[in-house]
Structures are given as structure tokens and as C-alpha cells.
Amino acid sequence: RWRRRQPVREVLFFPSRPSCTEELLAEAAGTGAAARPCPCPLPRGDCSLSRLLRRLLSARRSLEICLFAFSSPQLGRAVQLLHRRGVRVRVVTDAQYMGLRGSQIGLLRHAGIQVRHDQENGYMHHKFAIVDRRMLITGSLNWTTQAIQTNRENVLVVEDAEYVKPFLDEFERIWEEYNPIHYRFF
Amino acid sequence: RWRRRQPVREVLFFPSRPSCTEELLAEAAGTGAAARPCPCPLPRGDCSLSRLLRRLLSARRSLEICLFAFSSPQLGRAVQLLHRRGVRVRVVTDAQYMGLRGSQIGLLRHAGIQVRHDQENGYMHHKFAIVDRRMLITGSLNWTTQAIQTNRENVLVVEDAEYVKPFLDEFERIWEEYNPIHYRFF
């Protein structure tokens, strides 16, 4: 019998315990994970990073990302994978951070993903993503290996419209404000 | 007729528009705001900072704070005011940030508020507070004037137990882990 699904309400804490996410990503890419098991010595199994990856990889239509810092190779691969799968990906980021070594932003742009950034004195300090306009992923966590592996961080996964809607509106507001037609060149 | 109050679900975005919070703080301190109106030229009225202050000042019994960076004088005053009012205030913060100029942590300690900090390589990067073990305030916002006035930031105010409980547990875990009896001196 059909029942309305309860909204997802999940809290993830970091640091994430060390764990191999190769199989998860290979499976999502459809490149036959089972055939080529990862030789790395990390334990398999669930961790905050793998849970975050699974939530992201559930995207079917759209993914909005609004991140101060983005350097995690695993999360970068997940986003590129969604883009190749036909998900409409849009990324907003902070101008100061995006040029640093290790940033994923250049790779995302190279893959054809739309990226916009601020031109402000303040930081674009948000750390959220919205999956299929329905699921909000937000918290203190920048998508960096340092944050994932060594910091105390939190991430909320939220489907309640009272939270998702304002973040969608905030994303669209920032997306329009950071439209390159408004960029100033000094 | 008695009805169960709906849980608070609020989203605040920053930068907060400039606004004077003197009257709000003086009223909460019971020092007669109306008698001595603030002479500053800032507009009065609601803003994200005043909303955040009001949520904090609603505390009657306990306030847990877990913050990477805390330098906002207004938020510092609010926390001291709650402490004087008899609210049990506990603060966890990051060791790297707390010694910087402008940090409120020294003032809070001086006022007799319990503060504990990490001794780790990673950052204690959380930015949350829990009011009366019932209301969670969390997001990307560090409690600094720079973040409040110039950054793009978000804060969620949440009363759903699915979110509040894990954060309470995380606070107690960190509070115990950062107990000074475990500090190492090099």
C-alpha cells in the first residue's frame, strides 16, 4: 500500500573514520566495481563521508552546490559523475579559495560544469548543496580532505520544505547576483 | 485551549543588514532600555543578528555553545547576560582561534563561564548552540563581526528532536573529551 515517505532527517559528524569509497564511486559510475576491487588497505564500510556521497549520488535531475572551499577528490568525482549522468549541476564558490592548489573548481569547470563565484570583500562562506530541489545538505563542513579527515564538523540532511525552500531561494539569488555579466574587471 | 506548539523552524541568512541591537540587549539585561535610548545612527528593527540574539536570549536553564570562532561583542554580551541570569552556560571552542585578538573567549572565562578547548591538529570547526536542551542553532556562521556583517552565511534554528538530540550528544562527547584533566602540557 502506498504511504507517503517520511522526510529524511539525518545528522553526520566528522572527522569521518578512514574508509575506502572506491567501490561506492565505481558502482555509481557503472564501471563495474566488483570486477576490480580497490587494492588500498583502508577498511570498507559505512562512514560519514560515504553517507554524504550516497546522498549526493541520489541526485537524478539537479544539484545546486554553494561552497566556500571544495578540494575533496572523492566529492569532486561524485559531482563530475552526476554531471556526466545528465544531472544539471550548478556550483557557486568563493573567489579567494577557488584558485588555491588542490581546489576542485578548475576540474569541474574543465568538465563543463557551470561555476560562478563572488566578487566581494566578504567570504561566500555557505557550505550547502540541494539535491533534486528536495534535499538540503548543509552544515559546518567544507568539502576538503582536511575537514573530512581531521576536523570536528557537522552536516544536516534535511527534506523539510521549511528549510529547503529558503536555501533554494538563497541559491537562485546568489546565482543571479554572481552572473558573469555583472563581473567587474579592474 | 491547550495545543502543542509547533516546533520552531527558521532560517537566517547573513550578512545581516546594519541595525542597532542596544535596546534589545539592554532590555534583556533589565537595565531600562527605554530610559536611555542609544545615540548611534544605525537603523532599528529586525535583522538576522537581532533574530539570532532573541533566540539565544530565550534561554532559561542551559546554553551549550560549540564554536570555532567567537568575537562578536553583541553575542558575547548576550552570553554573559544569560550567565548572570543563572543560565548554565558551557562553551567549547578551538584552541587556535581563541587566543586571537578580539576573541570573546577570555572575557567569558573572566566572567566565570566554563570554557573548554581542543588540543588537536584539526579544527574544532562546529558552529552551533543549544538552548534549554530543546532548540538547536547551527550553520556556517562563526560568531564574528566579519561573518555577521560581510559574509554570505546561514543559520538554522531547529526544534525537531531528530536534530537536537545528536547535537546534544556530540556536545557532551566533546565536553568530556576536552576535560582539562585530559590536557597534555608539552
PDB file of N, CA, C and O in Angstrom, chain A residues 11-46:
ATOM      1  N   VAL A  11      21.833  13.447  10.666  1.00  0.00           N
ATOM      2  CA  VAL A  11      22.965  14.272  11.095  1.00  0.00           C
ATOM      3  C   VAL A  11      24.244  13.451  10.927  1.00  0.00           C
ATOM      4  O   VAL A  11      24.302  12.305  11.382  1.00  0.00           O
ATOM      5  N   LEU A  12      25.220  14.020  10.275  1.00  0.00           N
ATOM      6  CA  LEU A  12      26.527  13.368  10.123  1.00  0.00           C
ATOM      7  C   LEU A  12      27.571  14.186  10.866  1.00  0.00           C
ATOM      8  O   LEU A  12      27.594  15.414  10.759  1.00  0.00           O
ATOM      9  N   PHE A  13      28.429  13.498  11.616  1.00  0.00           N
ATOM     10  CA  PHE A  13      29.527  14.197  12.284  1.00  0.00           C
ATOM     11  C   PHE A  13      30.859  13.765  11.686  1.00  0.00           C
ATOM     12  O   PHE A  13      31.026  12.641  11.224  1.00  0.00           O
ATOM     13  N   PHE A  14      31.787  14.690  11.715  1.00  0.00           N
ATOM     14  CA  PHE A  14      33.136  14.451  11.230  1.00  0.00           C
ATOM     15  C   PHE A  14      34.100  14.797  12.360  1.00  0.00           C
ATOM     16  O   PHE A  14      33.727  15.559  13.244  1.00  0.00           O
ATOM     17  N   PRO A  15      35.364  14.288  12.366  1.00  0.00           N
ATOM     18  CA  PRO A  15      36.017  13.590  11.271  1.00  0.00           C
ATOM     19  C   PRO A  15      35.356  12.251  10.961  1.00  0.00           C
ATOM     20  O   PRO A  15      34.863  11.565  11.862  1.00  0.00           O
ATOM     21  N   SER A  16      35.385  11.931   9.670  1.00  0.00           N
ATOM     22  CA  SER A  16      34.872  10.658   9.203  1.00  0.00           C
ATOM     23  C   SER A  16      35.942   9.614   9.450  1.00  0.00           C
ATOM     24  O   SER A  16      37.118   9.864   9.224  1.00  0.00           O
ATOM     25  N   ARG A  17      35.555   8.421   9.915  1.00  0.00           N
ATOM     26  CA  ARG A  17      36.615   7.428  10.133  1.00  0.00           C
ATOM     27  C   ARG A  17      37.149   6.974   8.774  1.00  0.00           C
ATOM     28  O   ARG A  17      36.409   6.944   7.792  1.00  0.00           O
ATOM     29  N   PRO A  18      38.438   6.639   8.701  1.00  0.00           N
ATOM     30  CA  PRO A  18      39.040   6.300   7.411  1.00  0.00           C
ATOM     31  C   PRO A  18      38.300   5.127   6.786  1.00  0.00           C
ATOM     32  O   PRO A  18      37.967   4.156   7.465  1.00  0.00           O
ATOM     33  N   SER A  19      38.005   5.234   5.509  1.00  0.00           N
ATOM     34  CA  SER A  19      37.241   4.191   4.827  1.00  0.00           C
ATOM     35  C   SER A  19      37.411   4.370   3.321  1.00  0.00           C
ATOM     36  O   SER A  19      37.495   5.488   2.827  1.00  0.00           O
ATOM     37  N   CYS A  20      37.471   3.270   2.597  1.00  0.00           N
ATOM     38  CA  CYS A  20      37.643   3.320   1.145  1.00  0.00           C
ATOM     39  C   CYS A  20      36.293   3.579   0.473  1.00  0.00           C
ATOM     40  O   CYS A  20      35.329   2.875   0.724  1.00  0.00           O
ATOM     41  N   THR A  21      36.235   4.595  -0.391  1.00  0.00           N
ATOM     42  CA  THR A  21      34.980   4.910  -1.074  1.00  0.00           C
ATOM     43  C   THR A  21      35.051   4.556  -2.562  1.00  0.00           C
ATOM     44  O   THR A  21      34.185   4.946  -3.339  1.00  0.00           O
ATOM     45  N   GLU A  22      36.101   3.821  -2.956  1.00  0.00           N
ATOM     46  CA  GLU A  22      36.289   3.477  -4.370  1.00  0.00           C
ATOM     47  C   GLU A  22      35.119   2.686  -4.944  1.00  0.00           C
ATOM     48  O   GLU A  22      34.621   2.977  -6.032  1.00  0.00           O
ATOM     49  N   GLU A  23      34.690   1.663  -4.196  1.00  0.00           N
ATOM     50  CA  GLU A  23      33.627   0.808  -4.723  1.00  0.00           C
ATOM     51  C   GLU A  23      32.327   1.577  -4.878  1.00  0.00           C
ATOM     52  O   GLU A  23      31.607   1.421  -5.871  1.00  0.00           O
ATOM     53  N   LEU A  24      32.045   2.406  -3.892  1.00  0.00           N
ATOM     54  CA  LEU A  24      30.855   3.252  -3.945  1.00  0.00           C
ATOM     55  C   LEU A  24      30.860   4.128  -5.199  1.00  0.00           C
ATOM     56  O   LEU A  24      29.865   4.211  -5.933  1.00  0.00           O
ATOM     57  N   LEU A  25      32.010   4.770  -5.465  1.00  0.00           N
ATOM     58  CA  LEU A  25      32.097   5.665  -6.629  1.00  0.00           C
ATOM     59  C   LEU A  25      32.098   4.880  -7.936  1.00  0.00           C
ATOM     60  O   LEU A  25      31.475   5.293  -8.921  1.00  0.00           O
ATOM     61  N   ALA A  26      32.800   3.756  -7.972  1.00  0.00           N
ATOM     62  CA  ALA A  26      32.852   2.947  -9.197  1.00  0.00           C
ATOM     63  C   ALA A  26      31.467   2.392  -9.521  1.00  0.00           C
ATOM     64  O   ALA A  26      31.044   2.367 -10.678  1.00  0.00           O
ATOM     65  N   GLU A  27      30.754   1.977  -8.495  1.00  0.00           N
ATOM     66  CA  GLU A  27      29.404   1.455  -8.687  1.00  0.00           C
ATOM     67  C   GLU A  27      28.490   2.544  -9.251  1.00  0.00           C
ATOM     68  O   GLU A  27      27.719   2.317 -10.184  1.00  0.00           O
ATOM     69  N   ALA A  28      28.614   3.751  -8.677  1.00  0.00           N
ATOM     70  CA  ALA A  28      27.792   4.865  -9.155  1.00  0.00           C
ATOM     71  C   ALA A  28      28.154   5.227 -10.594  1.00  0.00           C
ATOM     72  O   ALA A  28      27.300   5.652 -11.375  1.00  0.00           O
ATOM     73  N   ALA A  29      29.432   5.052 -10.959  1.00  0.00           N
ATOM     74  CA  ALA A  29      29.865   5.364 -12.325  1.00  0.00           C
ATOM     75  C   ALA A  29      29.499   4.253 -13.295  1.00  0.00           C
ATOM     76  O   ALA A  29      29.615   4.411 -14.510  1.00  0.00           O
ATOM     77  N   GLY A  30      29.090   3.108 -12.735  1.00  0.00           N
ATOM     78  CA  GLY A  30      28.711   1.984 -13.587  1.00  0.00           C
ATOM     79  C   GLY A  30      29.898   1.363 -14.296  1.00  0.00           C
ATOM     80  O   GLY A  30      29.787   0.817 -15.383  1.00  0.00           O
ATOM     81  N   THR A  31      31.067   1.438 -13.655  1.00  0.00           N
ATOM     82  CA  THR A  31      32.272   0.901 -14.295  1.00  0.00           C
ATOM     83  C   THR A  31      32.660  -0.458 -13.708  1.00  0.00           C
ATOM     84  O   THR A  31      33.817  -0.876 -13.822  1.00  0.00           O
ATOM     85  N   GLY A  32      31.708  -1.117 -13.073  1.00  0.00           N
ATOM     86  CA  GLY A  32      31.961  -2.484 -12.601  1.00  0.00           C
ATOM     87  C   GLY A  32      32.909  -2.555 -11.432  1.00  0.00           C
ATOM     88  O   GLY A  32      34.062  -2.957 -11.565  1.00  0.00           O
ATOM     89  N   ALA A  33      32.421  -2.143 -10.286  1.00  0.00           N
ATOM     90  CA  ALA A  33      33.263  -2.114  -9.089  1.00  0.00           C
ATOM     91  C   ALA A  33      33.722  -3.510  -8.706  1.00  0.00           C
ATOM     92  O   ALA A  33      34.890  -3.736  -8.402  1.00  0.00           O
ATOM     93  N   ALA A  34      32.803  -4.438  -8.741  1.00  0.00           N
ATOM     94  CA  ALA A  34      33.087  -5.789  -8.251  1.00  0.00           C
ATOM     95  C   ALA A  34      34.236  -6.433  -9.037  1.00  0.00           C
ATOM     96  O   ALA A  34      35.044  -7.181  -8.490  1.00  0.00           O
ATOM     97  N   ALA A  35      34.306  -6.113 -10.320  1.00  0.00           N
ATOM     98  CA  ALA A  35      35.329  -6.732 -11.167  1.00  0.00           C
ATOM     99  C   ALA A  35      36.748  -6.330 -10.756  1.00  0.00           C
ATOM    100  O   ALA A  35      37.668  -7.139 -10.829  1.00  0.00           O
ATOM    101  N   ARG A  36      36.907  -5.062 -10.325  1.00  0.00           N
ATOM    102  CA  ARG A  36      38.255  -4.602  -9.987  1.00  0.00           C
ATOM    103  C   ARG A  36      38.279  -4.050  -8.570  1.00  0.00           C
ATOM    104  O   ARG A  36      38.205  -2.848  -8.380  1.00  0.00           O
ATOM    105  N   PRO A  37      38.374  -4.911  -7.571  1.00  0.00           N
ATOM    106  CA  PRO A  37      38.374  -4.409  -6.195  1.00  0.00           C
ATOM    107  C   PRO A  37      39.571  -3.504  -5.933  1.00  0.00           C
ATOM    108  O   PRO A  37      40.671  -3.765  -6.434  1.00  0.00           O
ATOM    109  N   CYS A  38      39.329  -2.441  -5.175  1.00  0.00           N
ATOM    110  CA  CYS A  38      40.395  -1.478  -4.876  1.00  0.00           C
ATOM    111  C   CYS A  38      41.463  -2.144  -4.005  1.00  0.00           C
ATOM    112  O   CYS A  38      41.144  -2.806  -3.022  1.00  0.00           O
ATOM    113  N   PRO A  39      42.748  -1.974  -4.389  1.00  0.00           N
ATOM    114  CA  PRO A  39      43.814  -2.630  -3.625  1.00  0.00           C
ATOM    115  C   PRO A  39      44.223  -1.888  -2.349  1.00  0.00           C
ATOM    116  O   PRO A  39      45.082  -2.364  -1.618  1.00  0.00           O
ATOM    117  N   CYS A  40      43.607  -0.734  -2.068  1.00  0.00           N
ATOM    118  CA  CYS A  40      44.071   0.063  -0.917  1.00  0.00           C
ATOM    119  C   CYS A  40      43.758  -0.645   0.400  1.00  0.00           C
ATOM    120  O   CYS A  40      42.849  -1.468   0.472  1.00  0.00           O
ATOM    121  N   PRO A  41      44.542  -0.337   1.432  1.00  0.00           N
ATOM    122  CA  PRO A  41      44.389  -1.059   2.695  1.00  0.00           C
ATOM    123  C   PRO A  41      43.293  -0.505   3.609  1.00  0.00           C
ATOM    124  O   PRO A  41      43.076  -1.039   4.701  1.00  0.00           O
ATOM    125  N   LEU A  42      42.589   0.568   3.183  1.00  0.00           N
ATOM    126  CA  LEU A  42      41.574   1.159   4.064  1.00  0.00           C
ATOM    127  C   LEU A  42      40.415   0.199   4.286  1.00  0.00           C
ATOM    128  O   LEU A  42      40.047  -0.552   3.384  1.00  0.00           O
ATOM    129  N   PRO A  43      39.824   0.261   5.490  1.00  0.00           N
ATOM    130  CA  PRO A  43      38.656  -0.581   5.732  1.00  0.00           C
ATOM    131  C   PRO A  43      37.489  -0.166   4.832  1.00  0.00           C
ATOM    132  O   PRO A  43      37.427   0.971   4.386  1.00  0.00           O
ATOM    133  N   ARG A  44      36.597  -1.094   4.531  1.00  0.00           N
ATOM    134  CA  ARG A  44      35.372  -0.792   3.813  1.00  0.00           C
ATOM    135  C   ARG A  44      34.285  -0.474   4.833  1.00  0.00           C
ATOM    136  O   ARG A  44      34.480  -0.600   6.016  1.00  0.00           O
ATOM    137  N   GLY A  45      33.146  -0.087   4.331  1.00  0.00           N
ATOM    138  CA  GLY A  45      32.012   0.079   5.249  1.00  0.00           C
ATOM    139  C   GLY A  45      31.612   1.514   5.392  1.00  0.00           C
ATOM    140  O   GLY A  45      32.246   2.427   4.863  1.00  0.00           O
ATOM    141  N   ASP A  46      30.550   1.687   6.136  1.00  0.00           N
ATOM    142  CA  ASP A  46      29.896   2.979   6.269  1.00  0.00           C
ATOM    143  C   ASP A  46      30.724   3.970   7.072  1.00  0.00           C
ATOM    144  O   ASP A  46      31.381   3.603   8.039  1.00  0.00           O
TER     145      ASP A  46
END
